[in-house]
Amino acid sequence: MRYDEGCLAAHALNVIGDRWALLVVRELMFAPKRFQMIRAGLPGISASVLTGRLSQLGQGGVVDHDDRLGIYTLTDLGRQLMPVLDELCRWGLVLPGHDPSRFISPSALMISMRVNIVEGLAADDEALAGFDFDSEAFEMRLEGGRLRTTAVARPDAPFVLSGSGNNMARAVYGHTPLSDLIAQEIVRVRGDLEQAQNFVGFFRLGTGR
């Protein structure tokens, strides 16, 4: 169903407004992926619905598909949706009923950290952090209160946090020291634990700008 309107918002929603469409974009925001890897980040989606959304996004110029390699990639137009995802996360922070115990994909956590950094704490710091989710890995660079996140094959940083998306969210947003989370085998930290603890201290759920 398409909106039969001249409204620019309706025009955009004709491409990205269906259920799952923006979350498919989220899963491709940092790196190209094959079908099953996209689906792993969206455990509630069926194969047929994902196929339909990828086709829709391809027709809208948001996603490219390499038929030979079976890889889906965001176009420049698709990557321009990052601020939309940021603002949706900010809006989600003020909506009641958020349950952080539900599934959190690696890409979802990386985007949420962009929104929940406490700029007053991080403004004068520079840091390089690594995140390893087994199936995906990232490097996150902090400069002047801003984050730049890059998907990598293997993080090369002074410290690397490892674990599931939900467990890493506990490490980033929770109040339990990393040393205790390590002892409970909730997360793992390779490298400088003190730097890692200092880095996660820059993030508070719902208190970013």
GROMACS .gro file of C-alpha atoms in nm, residues 1-2 13-25 28 35 38-39 42 45-63 65 72:
model
   41
    1MET     CA    1   0.000   0.000   0.000
    2ARG     CA    2   0.134   0.343  -0.095
   13LEU     CA    3   0.738   0.641   0.409
   14ASN     CA    4   0.638   0.477   0.081
   15VAL     CA    5   0.995   0.339   0.080
   16ILE     CA    6   1.087   0.295   0.447
   17GLY     CA    7   0.755   0.307   0.631
   18ASP     CA    8   0.659  -0.059   0.625
   19ARG     CA    9   0.729  -0.276   0.930
   20TRP     CA   10   1.092  -0.396   0.947
   21ALA     CA   11   1.216  -0.168   0.667
   22LEU     CA   12   1.413   0.073   0.887
   23LEU     CA   13   1.545  -0.212   1.100
   24VAL     CA   14   1.680  -0.379   0.786
   25VAL     CA   15   1.855  -0.048   0.715
   28LEU     CA   16   2.323  -0.276   0.707
   35PHE     CA   17   2.071  -1.249   0.381
   38ILE     CA   18   2.074  -0.965   0.824
   39ARG     CA   19   1.812  -1.206   0.951
   42LEU     CA   20   1.620  -0.943   1.324
   45ILE     CA   21   1.136  -1.153   1.088
   46SER     CA   22   1.043  -1.433   0.851
   47ALA     CA   23   1.248  -1.513   0.543
   48SER     CA   24   0.964  -1.412   0.313
   49VAL     CA   25   0.911  -1.076   0.482
   50LEU     CA   26   1.284  -1.001   0.477
   51THR     CA   27   1.296  -1.088   0.107
   52GLY     CA   28   1.010  -0.849   0.046
   53ARG     CA   29   1.164  -0.566   0.244
   54LEU     CA   30   1.500  -0.602   0.072
   55SER     CA   31   1.326  -0.596  -0.265
   56GLN     CA   32   1.128  -0.288  -0.164
   57LEU     CA   33   1.439  -0.109  -0.037
   58GLY     CA   34   1.623  -0.204  -0.355
   59GLN     CA   35   1.347  -0.059  -0.572
   60GLY     CA   36   1.359   0.257  -0.361
   61GLY     CA   37   1.732   0.301  -0.417
   62VAL     CA   38   1.819   0.239  -0.052
   63VAL     CA   39   1.986  -0.103  -0.087
   65HIS     CA   40   2.228  -0.636  -0.407
   72TYR     CA   41   2.332  -0.650   0.037
   0.00000   0.00000   0.00000
